[in-house]
Amino acid sequence: MEGRTDLEYCDNLEATELRLGLPGIDRAAAVSKANKRASGDDCDLKRSPPKAQVVGWPPVRSSYRKNSFQEKRLEAADIAGAGIFVKVSMDGAPYLRKIDLRIYRGYKELREALEDMFKFLPFPSLQCHEILDVEACNESEDAIAYEDKDGDWMLAGDVPWEMFISSCRRLRIMKGSEARGLASSP
Amino acid sequence: MEEVSEMPAGGEGDGGKGLQCFPDPGGTGAQMPFFDHILENVLENVLCFLTSRRDRNAASLVCKSWYRAEAQTRIELFIGNCYAVSPSRAVGRFRRVRSLVLKGKPRFADFNLVPLEWGARLTPWLTAMAPAYTCLEQICLKRVTVADDDLFLLACSFPRFRDLSLICCDGFTTAGLAIIAQNCRYGIHLSIQGISDRFTTAGLYQFESWFSSTRNLRSLDLIENDVEDDEDEAVDWVSMFPPGNTCLESLVFDCVACPVNFEALASLVARSPFLQRLRVNEHISAGHLCQLLARAPQITDLGTGSFAASGDADDAETALESAFHASKSLSCLSGFRGIAAEYLHTIHPVCAHLTSLNFSYALISPQQLTPIITCCPNLETLWVLDSVGDDGLQMVAASCRKLKKLTVFPLEATEDSEGSVSDVGLIAISAGCRKLRSILYFCQRMTNNAVVTMSQNCQELVVFRLCIMGRHRPDHLTGEPMDEGFGAIVKNCKNLTRLAVSGLLTDVAFAYIGKYGKLLRTLSVAFAGNTDLSLRYLLQGCPRLQKLEIRDCPFGDAGLLSGIDHYYNMRFLWMSSCRLSLNGCEEVARALPRMVVEVIKDMPGVENDSVQKLYMYRSLVGPRNDAPTFVNIL
């Protein structure tokens, strides 16, 4: 697994890296600060891709408030109503989370958000294309399944995003082996 | 002390039983002498006039006699943390409570940081109160889990119950509401705000079917509520109000997602002569609103619903104009849930007397705001979206000299949105609205200079909450951290009790807060600080600090331990995604036996030393017995 080896290699690099900086500065802050200065200085740089959503930030409380405008921005005006809140459970985790599907623009964003929320590894690499490729799933990797309006459990990624969020009732992060069983069922 | 005070060591809060025995020359020594009994009666009659709970807490500490008298006369009970005291203890001490305020989950639960099923259930409180509080009239719950069985118990137990207020609660269904509706015998002031789960119109219907058997309903307020209904389950609850004149004073349902029966609503409004407040939902069109207004010219507080035309309906513009002309007493306007800015001008006749205006659901440009806001010189409370831009805020500053509370919400609540307001708007507001007491401002660009200017211009600030949405963002002109700005706020605004910081902040900012924030009670910190020094400055510098919520800051065990001498003075500490370890938290738990130290596990399965979420609070009862498996109490 080349990807993972690279990651470990990078981790070791960072541990022995010599840096100039005040002690105790959060590395993430320093990195993001540096990035900001870089993009600020060079106007020709492309605008950096939008950051993955951080849970609960910015702290705008009301789901209604947050999403009534997301809805107005959506081009496809067919989907009515306010935020689509679904419960997310993860196998082995004794707790549930609730997320709003409206804030994500596609499967990739959703996956990133879930990754961040549940912090589980391993997860299909972000280099994968947007639609989850079930056949390529490693046995140890987790998959996102959802329960649709009819009560059936399906793997997320097969239908267009808009159709998905309008029919999804709950989400479940399940073990790879179980997920493959789901994929192969008629 | 903000919490319910307890006697110093040696004094047990036994609410009247086990009276202190005074030496009694002639008697058995087991009864209180007559003279002292009279004194206590006199005291009770005097203490009746004390309403502030802080004053009452202080009075109760004078001596046992005062303690008893105060306990007998306290009718409003405030429990800021439902786990800080046991229900039986509270009920045992305060025997004559008529009004209860109970708060449950920490505030960060609003932002999805507290897993569901964490706790804060109403059941144990009701179980304790049901046999004891026969005079209970009001309950106000915030972030409490309310089950259907709780509502059943509530309905059956309190014969004088009138007011139910639920804010950001969850856990109940329409079945529970139906039970309330069937069993409550008295009028009810119902205010449900921000319910997140399974509160449907079917439940409202059940309320109304009960309401049909009693004419004492004073208000039904549903505010910031996720009323989730499938379309085919929506129930016509408005029709269930009783025929004939009602006592209704307030009807708020702007958050209810489903359409309501308009004819029934219009009829209801027409026969509610005491109606003061009416806030309708977005399914009420502008045309319908006119008809409602025509029937209730006495209204002082109006939520306008969509304020837009409904499809093929007639143009409501003229009707709206005359409706607002006739509504002389309107002082509070909200709603505007559609984007029909073309009707905005019709509110003109009432602008001069408006004290509160909520445009936070309205996409309004600066050009659309200006003609309205320039006619509202008496405005004290204003909510807007940042779509009004710095230009719009400048008009606000020029026109609303009496403004006390301003909230600027983001149209796009994401880190990398454009952001339409900035330091320019903040400076403008500070220049024009010198009497500002409270501000919540979301933006993407800010400067120290602007914040400093506000601190100098608006010295009456009590609440200053600035949210720079991009994390770790510095002063966008100088590139410096935002330390100086927030430092100026705490230094110059001597009445400041609530502060929320953001942007790039170093330890210096917290040194300022620790040095100058002497009245600070609530502090929210996110993505800020360099080292544990920040936490130490806060904990050792702010003597009144009660509620400290921190997320994603590089604070570790050393910082946590620096507050050991202070945690008993606080209501709670929340720290998530910081650098705490189990060892550090265990050390705090060992040192402070009366703190409940909860470690909330976030990563399933993984057992390591790091603490993702820490929530700790002082408590008189020790670890709770209802903690779920993902909560580890040290």
Coordinates of C-alpha atoms in Angstrom, one line a residue, chain B residues 61-579:
Chain B
L61 CA -26.0 32.1 53.8
V62 CA -26.5 34.5 56.7
C63 CA -27.5 31.9 59.2
K64 CA -29.7 28.9 59.5
S65 CA -32.7 30.9 60.3
W66 CA -32.4 32.9 57.2
Y67 CA -31.6 29.8 55.2
R68 CA -34.9 28.2 56.2
A69 CA -36.9 31.4 55.7
E70 CA -35.4 31.9 52.2
A71 CA -36.1 28.3 51.3
Q72 CA -39.7 28.7 52.3
T73 CA -40.2 31.8 50.2
R74 CA -38.4 31.0 47.0
I75 CA -41.0 30.5 44.3
E76 CA -38.7 30.7 41.3
L77 CA -36.1 28.0 41.1
F78 CA -33.3 28.3 38.6
I79 CA -31.1 25.2 38.0
G80 CA -28.3 26.2 35.6
N81 CA -27.0 22.7 35.3
C82 CA -29.4 19.8 35.8
Y83 CA -26.6 17.6 37.1
A84 CA -25.2 20.1 39.6
V85 CA -27.8 19.1 42.2
S86 CA -30.1 16.2 42.7
P87 CA -33.8 16.7 42.1
S88 CA -34.7 15.3 45.5
R89 CA -32.3 17.7 47.2
A90 CA -33.7 20.7 45.4
V91 CA -37.2 19.7 46.1
G92 CA -36.4 19.0 49.7
R93 CA -35.0 22.4 50.2
F94 CA -37.4 24.6 48.3
R95 CA -40.9 23.5 49.1
R96 CA -43.1 26.1 47.4
V97 CA -41.8 26.5 44.0
R98 CA -44.1 27.8 41.3
S99 CA -41.7 28.3 38.5
L100 CA -38.8 26.2 37.4
V101 CA -36.0 26.9 34.9
L102 CA -33.9 23.9 34.1
K103 CA -30.9 23.8 31.8
G104 CA -29.4 20.6 30.5
K105 CA -26.8 20.0 27.8
P106 CA -23.9 22.3 27.3
R107 CA -24.3 25.0 24.6
F108 CA -22.0 23.3 22.2
A109 CA -24.7 20.7 21.7
D110 CA -26.2 23.2 19.4
F111 CA -23.3 22.8 17.1
N112 CA -23.4 19.0 16.9
L113 CA -20.5 18.5 19.4
V114 CA -22.4 16.5 21.9
P115 CA -23.6 13.1 20.8
L116 CA -27.3 12.3 21.0
E117 CA -28.3 10.3 24.1
W118 CA -25.8 12.2 26.3
G119 CA -28.3 12.8 29.0
A120 CA -30.1 15.8 30.6
R121 CA -33.4 14.0 30.9
L122 CA -36.4 15.6 32.5
T123 CA -37.7 12.3 34.1
P124 CA -35.9 12.4 37.4
W125 CA -36.9 16.0 37.9
L126 CA -40.5 15.3 37.3
T127 CA -40.5 12.3 39.5
A128 CA -39.2 14.3 42.4
M129 CA -41.4 17.4 41.7
A130 CA -44.7 15.6 41.1
P131 CA -45.6 14.8 44.7
A132 CA -44.0 18.0 46.1
Y133 CA -44.8 20.9 43.9
T134 CA -48.5 21.1 43.9
C135 CA -48.4 24.8 43.0
L136 CA -46.2 24.5 40.0
E137 CA -47.3 26.8 37.2
Q138 CA -44.4 27.2 34.9
I139 CA -41.6 25.1 33.5
C140 CA -38.9 26.4 31.2
L141 CA -36.5 23.9 29.8
K142 CA -33.4 24.5 27.7
R143 CA -31.5 21.7 26.0
V144 CA -33.3 19.0 28.0
T145 CA -34.4 15.7 26.7
V146 CA -38.1 15.4 27.3
A147 CA -39.8 12.1 26.8
D148 CA -43.4 11.4 26.1
D149 CA -43.7 9.8 29.5
D150 CA -42.4 13.0 31.0
L151 CA -45.2 15.0 29.3
F152 CA -47.7 12.5 30.7
L153 CA -46.4 13.0 34.2
L154 CA -46.4 16.7 33.7
A155 CA -49.9 16.8 32.6
C156 CA -51.2 14.7 35.5
S157 CA -49.2 16.1 38.3
F158 CA -49.6 19.8 38.5
P159 CA -53.1 21.1 38.7
R160 CA -52.1 24.7 38.3
F161 CA -49.8 24.2 35.4
R162 CA -50.0 27.1 32.9
D163 CA -46.7 27.7 31.1
L164 CA -44.5 25.3 29.3
S165 CA -41.5 26.6 27.6
L166 CA -39.2 24.3 25.7
I167 CA -36.1 25.7 24.1
C168 CA -33.7 23.5 22.1
C169 CA -35.2 20.4 23.6
D170 CA -35.6 17.0 22.1
G171 CA -36.9 13.5 22.8
F172 CA -40.6 13.7 22.6
T173 CA -43.2 12.9 20.0
T174 CA -46.7 13.9 19.2
A175 CA -47.9 11.1 21.5
G176 CA -46.5 13.0 24.4
L177 CA -48.1 16.2 23.3
A178 CA -51.4 14.5 22.9
I179 CA -51.2 13.4 26.5
I180 CA -50.5 16.9 27.6
A181 CA -53.5 18.1 25.6
Q182 CA -55.8 15.6 27.1
N183 CA -54.8 16.0 30.7
C184 CA -53.9 19.5 31.5
R185 CA -56.8 21.2 33.0
Y186 CA -55.7 24.7 33.1
G187 CA -54.7 27.3 30.6
I188 CA -51.2 27.0 29.2
H189 CA -48.6 29.3 28.1
L190 CA -46.7 27.2 25.7
S191 CA -43.4 28.2 24.2
I192 CA -41.4 25.6 22.4
Q193 CA -38.2 26.9 20.9
G194 CA -35.6 25.1 18.8
I195 CA -37.0 21.6 19.3
S196 CA -34.9 19.3 17.2
D197 CA -36.8 16.1 17.1
R198 CA -40.1 14.7 16.2
F199 CA -42.3 17.6 17.1
T200 CA -45.1 17.6 14.6
T201 CA -48.3 19.3 14.0
A202 CA -50.2 16.2 15.1
G203 CA -48.9 17.1 18.5
L204 CA -50.1 20.6 18.2
Y205 CA -53.5 19.3 17.2
Q206 CA -53.6 17.3 20.4
F207 CA -52.8 20.5 22.3
E208 CA -55.7 22.2 20.6
S209 CA -58.1 19.4 21.3
W210 CA -57.4 20.0 24.9
F211 CA -57.6 23.7 24.4
S212 CA -61.0 23.2 23.1
S213 CA -62.0 22.1 26.6
T214 CA -60.5 25.0 28.3
R215 CA -60.6 28.7 27.5
N216 CA -57.6 29.7 29.6
L217 CA -54.8 29.4 27.1
R218 CA -52.8 32.5 27.1
S219 CA -50.0 31.8 24.8
L220 CA -48.6 29.1 22.5
D221 CA -45.1 30.0 21.4
L222 CA -43.1 27.8 19.1
I223 CA -39.8 29.4 18.4
E224 CA -36.8 28.1 16.4
N225 CA -38.3 24.7 16.2
D226 CA -37.7 21.9 13.6
V227 CA -41.3 20.8 13.2
E228 CA -40.8 17.7 11.1
D229 CA -43.8 16.4 9.3
D230 CA -44.3 14.2 6.4
E231 CA -46.8 16.0 4.2
D232 CA -49.5 13.4 4.7
E233 CA -49.2 13.5 8.5
A234 CA -49.7 17.2 8.9
V235 CA -52.7 17.9 11.1
D236 CA -55.0 20.9 11.2
W237 CA -54.2 22.0 14.7
V238 CA -55.4 25.6 14.3
S239 CA -59.0 24.4 13.9
M240 CA -58.9 22.9 17.3
F241 CA -58.9 26.1 19.2
P242 CA -62.2 26.5 21.1
P243 CA -65.1 28.4 19.5
G244 CA -66.0 31.8 21.0
N245 CA -63.6 34.4 22.4
T246 CA -60.3 33.1 23.7
C247 CA -57.8 34.4 26.2
L248 CA -55.0 34.0 23.7
E249 CA -52.3 36.7 24.1
S250 CA -49.5 35.2 22.1
L251 CA -49.4 32.7 19.2
V252 CA -46.0 32.0 17.7
F253 CA -45.5 29.3 15.1
D254 CA -43.1 30.8 12.7
C255 CA -40.9 27.7 12.7
V256 CA -43.7 25.2 12.0
A257 CA -42.8 23.9 8.6
C258 CA -46.3 22.8 7.4
P259 CA -49.1 24.9 6.1
V260 CA -51.9 25.8 8.4
N261 CA -55.6 26.1 7.8
F262 CA -55.9 29.8 7.0
E263 CA -59.6 30.2 7.5
A264 CA -59.3 28.7 10.9
L265 CA -56.4 31.0 11.8
A266 CA -58.2 34.1 10.6
S267 CA -61.3 33.1 12.6
L268 CA -59.1 32.5 15.7
V269 CA -57.4 35.8 15.4
A270 CA -60.8 37.5 15.0
R271 CA -62.0 36.1 18.3
S272 CA -58.9 36.7 20.3
P273 CA -59.3 40.2 21.6
F274 CA -56.3 40.0 23.9
L275 CA -53.9 38.9 21.2
Q276 CA -50.7 40.8 21.5
R277 CA -48.2 38.7 19.7
L278 CA -48.8 36.8 16.4
R279 CA -45.9 35.2 14.5
V280 CA -47.0 33.1 11.6
N281 CA -45.0 30.7 9.4
E282 CA -43.8 31.2 5.9
H283 CA -46.9 29.5 4.4
I284 CA -48.9 32.6 5.2
S285 CA -48.7 34.8 2.2
A286 CA -48.8 38.6 2.2
G287 CA -52.4 38.7 1.1
H288 CA -53.4 36.4 4.0
L289 CA -51.4 38.5 6.4
C290 CA -53.4 41.5 5.6
Q291 CA -56.6 39.7 6.5
L292 CA -55.1 38.7 9.8
L293 CA -53.9 42.2 10.5
A294 CA -57.3 43.6 9.7
R295 CA -58.8 41.3 12.4
A296 CA -56.2 42.2 15.0
P297 CA -55.3 45.9 14.9
Q298 CA -54.2 45.8 18.6
I299 CA -51.2 43.5 17.9
T300 CA -47.9 44.8 19.1
D301 CA -45.7 42.0 17.9
L302 CA -46.0 40.6 14.4
G303 CA -44.2 37.8 12.6
T304 CA -45.0 38.4 9.0
G305 CA -44.6 34.9 7.5
S306 CA -43.4 34.9 3.9
F307 CA -44.3 38.5 3.2
A308 CA -44.4 37.5 -0.5
A309 CA -47.2 37.1 -3.0
S310 CA -48.6 33.6 -3.3
G311 CA -48.4 32.5 -6.9
D312 CA -51.4 33.6 -8.7
A313 CA -52.9 35.6 -5.9
D314 CA -53.8 39.2 -6.3
D315 CA -51.3 41.8 -5.6
A316 CA -51.3 42.4 -1.9
E317 CA -49.4 45.7 -2.0
T318 CA -52.3 48.0 -1.5
A319 CA -53.9 45.8 1.1
L320 CA -50.6 45.7 3.1
E321 CA -50.3 49.4 3.0
S322 CA -53.6 50.0 4.5
A323 CA -53.2 47.2 7.0
F324 CA -50.0 48.7 8.4
H325 CA -51.6 52.1 8.4
A326 CA -54.2 50.7 10.8
S327 CA -51.8 48.9 13.1
K328 CA -50.8 51.7 15.3
S329 CA -49.4 49.7 18.1
L330 CA -46.9 47.5 16.3
S331 CA -43.5 47.7 18.0
C332 CA -41.9 44.4 17.0
L333 CA -41.7 43.0 13.5
S334 CA -40.1 39.7 12.3
G335 CA -40.7 37.0 9.7
F336 CA -40.0 38.2 6.1
R337 CA -39.2 34.6 5.2
G338 CA -39.7 35.1 1.4
I339 CA -37.5 37.3 -0.6
A340 CA -40.3 39.7 -1.8
A341 CA -38.5 42.9 -1.2
E342 CA -41.1 44.8 -3.2
Y343 CA -43.4 44.7 -0.3
L344 CA -40.9 46.1 2.2
H345 CA -42.0 49.6 1.8
T346 CA -45.5 48.8 3.1
I347 CA -44.2 48.6 6.7
H348 CA -43.4 52.3 6.5
P349 CA -46.3 53.5 8.6
V350 CA -45.1 51.5 11.6
C351 CA -41.4 52.2 11.4
A352 CA -41.4 55.2 13.6
H353 CA -42.5 53.2 16.6
L354 CA -40.6 50.0 16.0
T355 CA -38.3 48.9 18.8
S356 CA -37.5 45.5 17.4
L357 CA -36.9 44.4 13.8
N358 CA -35.8 40.9 12.7
F359 CA -34.7 40.7 9.1
S360 CA -32.4 37.7 9.7
Y361 CA -34.4 35.6 7.3
A362 CA -34.6 38.2 4.6
L363 CA -32.1 38.6 1.7
I364 CA -32.0 42.3 1.6
S365 CA -29.5 44.5 -0.1
P366 CA -28.2 47.8 1.2
Q367 CA -30.4 49.6 -1.2
Q368 CA -33.5 47.8 0.0
L369 CA -32.6 48.3 3.6
T370 CA -32.0 52.0 3.5
P371 CA -35.4 53.4 2.9
I372 CA -36.8 51.3 5.8
I373 CA -34.0 51.7 8.4
T374 CA -33.8 55.4 8.0
C375 CA -37.3 55.6 9.3
C376 CA -36.7 53.6 12.4
P377 CA -35.1 55.9 14.9
N378 CA -36.5 54.1 17.9
L379 CA -35.1 50.7 17.1
E380 CA -33.4 48.9 20.0
T381 CA -33.0 45.5 18.6
L382 CA -32.1 44.6 15.1
W383 CA -31.3 41.3 13.4
V384 CA -30.0 41.3 9.8
L385 CA -28.2 39.1 7.4
D386 CA -24.8 40.2 6.2
S387 CA -26.3 40.6 2.8
V388 CA -27.0 44.2 3.8
G389 CA -23.3 44.7 3.6
D390 CA -21.1 47.4 5.2
D391 CA -23.2 50.0 3.4
G392 CA -26.4 48.8 5.0
L393 CA -24.7 48.8 8.4
Q394 CA -23.7 52.4 7.9
M395 CA -27.3 53.3 7.3
V396 CA -28.2 51.5 10.5
A397 CA -25.6 53.4 12.3
A398 CA -26.8 56.7 10.9
S399 CA -30.4 56.0 11.8
C400 CA -30.7 53.9 14.9
R401 CA -29.1 55.9 17.6
K402 CA -30.9 54.0 20.3
L403 CA -29.8 50.5 19.1
K404 CA -28.9 48.2 22.0
K405 CA -28.7 44.8 20.4
L406 CA -27.4 43.9 17.0
T407 CA -27.1 40.5 15.4
V408 CA -25.5 40.1 12.0
F409 CA -25.9 36.5 10.7
P410 CA -24.1 35.1 7.7
L411 CA -26.0 34.4 4.6
E412 CA -23.5 31.7 3.8
A413 CA -22.3 30.0 7.0
T414 CA -19.2 28.5 5.7
E415 CA -15.5 29.2 6.4
D416 CA -14.7 30.2 2.9
S417 CA -17.7 32.3 1.9
E418 CA -17.2 35.7 0.6
G419 CA -18.6 37.6 3.5
S420 CA -20.3 40.8 2.9
V421 CA -19.7 42.7 6.1
S422 CA -16.3 43.5 7.5
D423 CA -14.4 45.9 9.8
V424 CA -15.9 48.8 8.0
G425 CA -19.4 47.9 9.1
L426 CA -18.3 47.4 12.6
I427 CA -16.6 50.7 12.8
A428 CA -19.7 52.4 11.4
I429 CA -22.0 50.7 13.9
S430 CA -19.7 51.7 16.8
A431 CA -19.7 55.3 15.6
G432 CA -23.5 55.6 15.4
C433 CA -24.8 53.2 18.0
R434 CA -23.1 54.4 21.2
K435 CA -25.6 52.7 23.4
L436 CA -24.9 49.3 22.1
R437 CA -25.1 46.6 24.8
S438 CA -25.0 43.4 22.8
I439 CA -23.5 42.4 19.5
L440 CA -23.2 39.2 17.6
Y441 CA -21.3 39.7 14.4
F442 CA -20.3 37.1 11.8
C443 CA -17.8 38.2 9.2
Q444 CA -14.8 37.1 7.2
R445 CA -12.6 40.1 7.4
M446 CA -11.8 42.1 10.5
T447 CA -9.1 44.4 11.8
N448 CA -7.8 45.2 15.3
N449 CA -8.5 48.9 14.6
A450 CA -12.2 48.2 14.2
V451 CA -12.5 46.2 17.3
V452 CA -10.6 48.8 19.3
T453 CA -12.8 51.5 17.9
M454 CA -15.9 49.7 19.0
S455 CA -14.4 49.2 22.4
Q456 CA -13.9 53.0 22.7
N457 CA -17.2 54.0 21.3
C458 CA -19.5 51.5 22.9
Q459 CA -18.4 51.3 26.4
E460 CA -21.8 50.0 27.6
L461 CA -21.2 46.7 25.9
V462 CA -22.2 43.7 28.0
V463 CA -22.1 41.1 25.3
F464 CA -19.4 41.1 22.6
R465 CA -19.4 38.1 20.3
L466 CA -17.3 38.3 17.1
C467 CA -17.1 35.4 14.8
I468 CA -14.5 35.6 12.1
M469 CA -15.6 32.6 10.2
G470 CA -12.3 31.7 8.6
R471 CA -10.3 29.9 11.2
H472 CA -7.1 31.5 12.5
R473 CA -7.7 34.6 10.4
P474 CA -5.5 37.6 11.3
D475 CA -6.2 41.3 10.9
H476 CA -6.7 41.5 7.2
L477 CA -4.9 44.8 6.8
T478 CA -1.9 44.3 9.1
G479 CA -1.6 40.5 9.1
E480 CA -1.3 40.6 12.9
P481 CA -3.2 38.5 15.4
M482 CA -6.4 39.9 16.7
D483 CA -5.0 40.2 20.2
E484 CA -5.1 43.9 20.5
G485 CA -8.7 44.2 19.4
F486 CA -10.1 41.8 22.0
G487 CA -7.7 43.2 24.5
A488 CA -9.3 46.6 24.0
I489 CA -12.7 45.2 24.4
V490 CA -12.1 43.7 27.8
K491 CA -10.2 46.8 28.9
N492 CA -12.6 49.5 27.8
C493 CA -16.0 47.7 28.2
K494 CA -16.1 47.5 31.9
N495 CA -19.5 45.9 32.1
L496 CA -18.6 43.1 29.8
T497 CA -20.0 39.8 31.0
R498 CA -20.1 37.7 27.9
L499 CA -17.3 37.4 25.3
A500 CA -16.8 35.2 22.2
V501 CA -13.4 35.4 20.5
S502 CA -12.2 34.3 17.1
G503 CA -9.6 34.9 14.5
L504 CA -5.9 34.4 14.9
L505 CA -5.2 34.8 18.6
T506 CA -2.0 34.2 20.7
D507 CA -1.5 33.9 24.4
V508 CA -1.4 37.7 24.5
A509 CA -5.1 37.9 23.9
F510 CA -5.8 35.7 26.9
A511 CA -3.4 37.6 29.0
Y512 CA -5.5 40.7 28.3
I513 CA -8.7 38.8 29.1
G514 CA -7.3 37.6 32.4
K515 CA -6.1 41.0 33.3
Y516 CA -9.1 43.0 32.5
G517 CA -12.1 40.7 32.2
K518 CA -13.1 41.0 35.8
L519 CA -16.8 40.8 35.3
L520 CA -16.6 38.1 32.6
R521 CA -19.0 35.2 33.2
T522 CA -19.2 33.5 29.9
L523 CA -16.4 33.0 27.4
S524 CA -16.3 31.0 24.2
V525 CA -13.0 30.2 22.6
A526 CA -12.3 28.4 19.3
F527 CA -9.2 27.8 17.3
A528 CA -7.1 30.2 19.4
G529 CA -4.2 30.5 21.7
N530 CA -0.6 29.2 21.6
T531 CA 0.1 27.5 24.8
D532 CA -1.2 26.5 28.2
L533 CA -0.5 30.0 29.4
S534 CA -3.7 31.2 27.7
L535 CA -5.8 28.9 29.9
R536 CA -3.8 29.8 33.0
Y537 CA -4.4 33.5 32.3
L538 CA -8.1 32.9 32.1
L539 CA -8.5 30.7 35.0
Q540 CA -6.4 32.7 37.3
G541 CA -7.4 36.1 36.1
C542 CA -11.2 36.1 35.7
P543 CA -12.8 35.7 39.2
R544 CA -16.4 35.7 37.9
L545 CA -15.9 33.2 35.1
Q546 CA -18.7 30.8 35.2
K547 CA -19.0 29.2 31.8
L548 CA -15.9 28.4 29.7
E549 CA -16.3 26.6 26.4
I550 CA -13.2 25.9 24.4
R551 CA -12.8 23.9 21.2
D552 CA -9.8 23.2 19.0
C553 CA -7.2 25.0 21.0
P554 CA -3.6 23.8 21.8
F555 CA -4.3 23.6 25.5
G556 CA -3.1 20.6 27.5
D557 CA -3.0 19.2 30.9
A558 CA -0.8 21.9 32.3
G559 CA -3.4 24.5 31.4
L560 CA -6.2 22.4 32.8
L561 CA -4.4 21.9 36.1
S562 CA -3.8 25.6 36.5
G563 CA -7.4 26.1 37.2
I564 CA -7.7 23.7 40.1
D565 CA -8.2 26.5 42.6
H566 CA -11.0 28.0 40.5
Y567 CA -13.2 25.2 39.1
Y568 CA -15.5 25.1 42.1
N569 CA -16.5 28.7 41.3
M570 CA -17.6 27.8 37.8
R571 CA -20.7 26.2 36.5
F572 CA -18.8 24.2 33.8
L573 CA -15.8 23.8 31.7
W574 CA -16.0 22.4 28.2
M575 CA -12.9 21.5 26.2
S576 CA -13.0 19.6 23.0
S577 CA -10.3 18.8 20.4
C578 CA -7.6 20.3 22.6
R579 CA -4.6 18.5 23.9

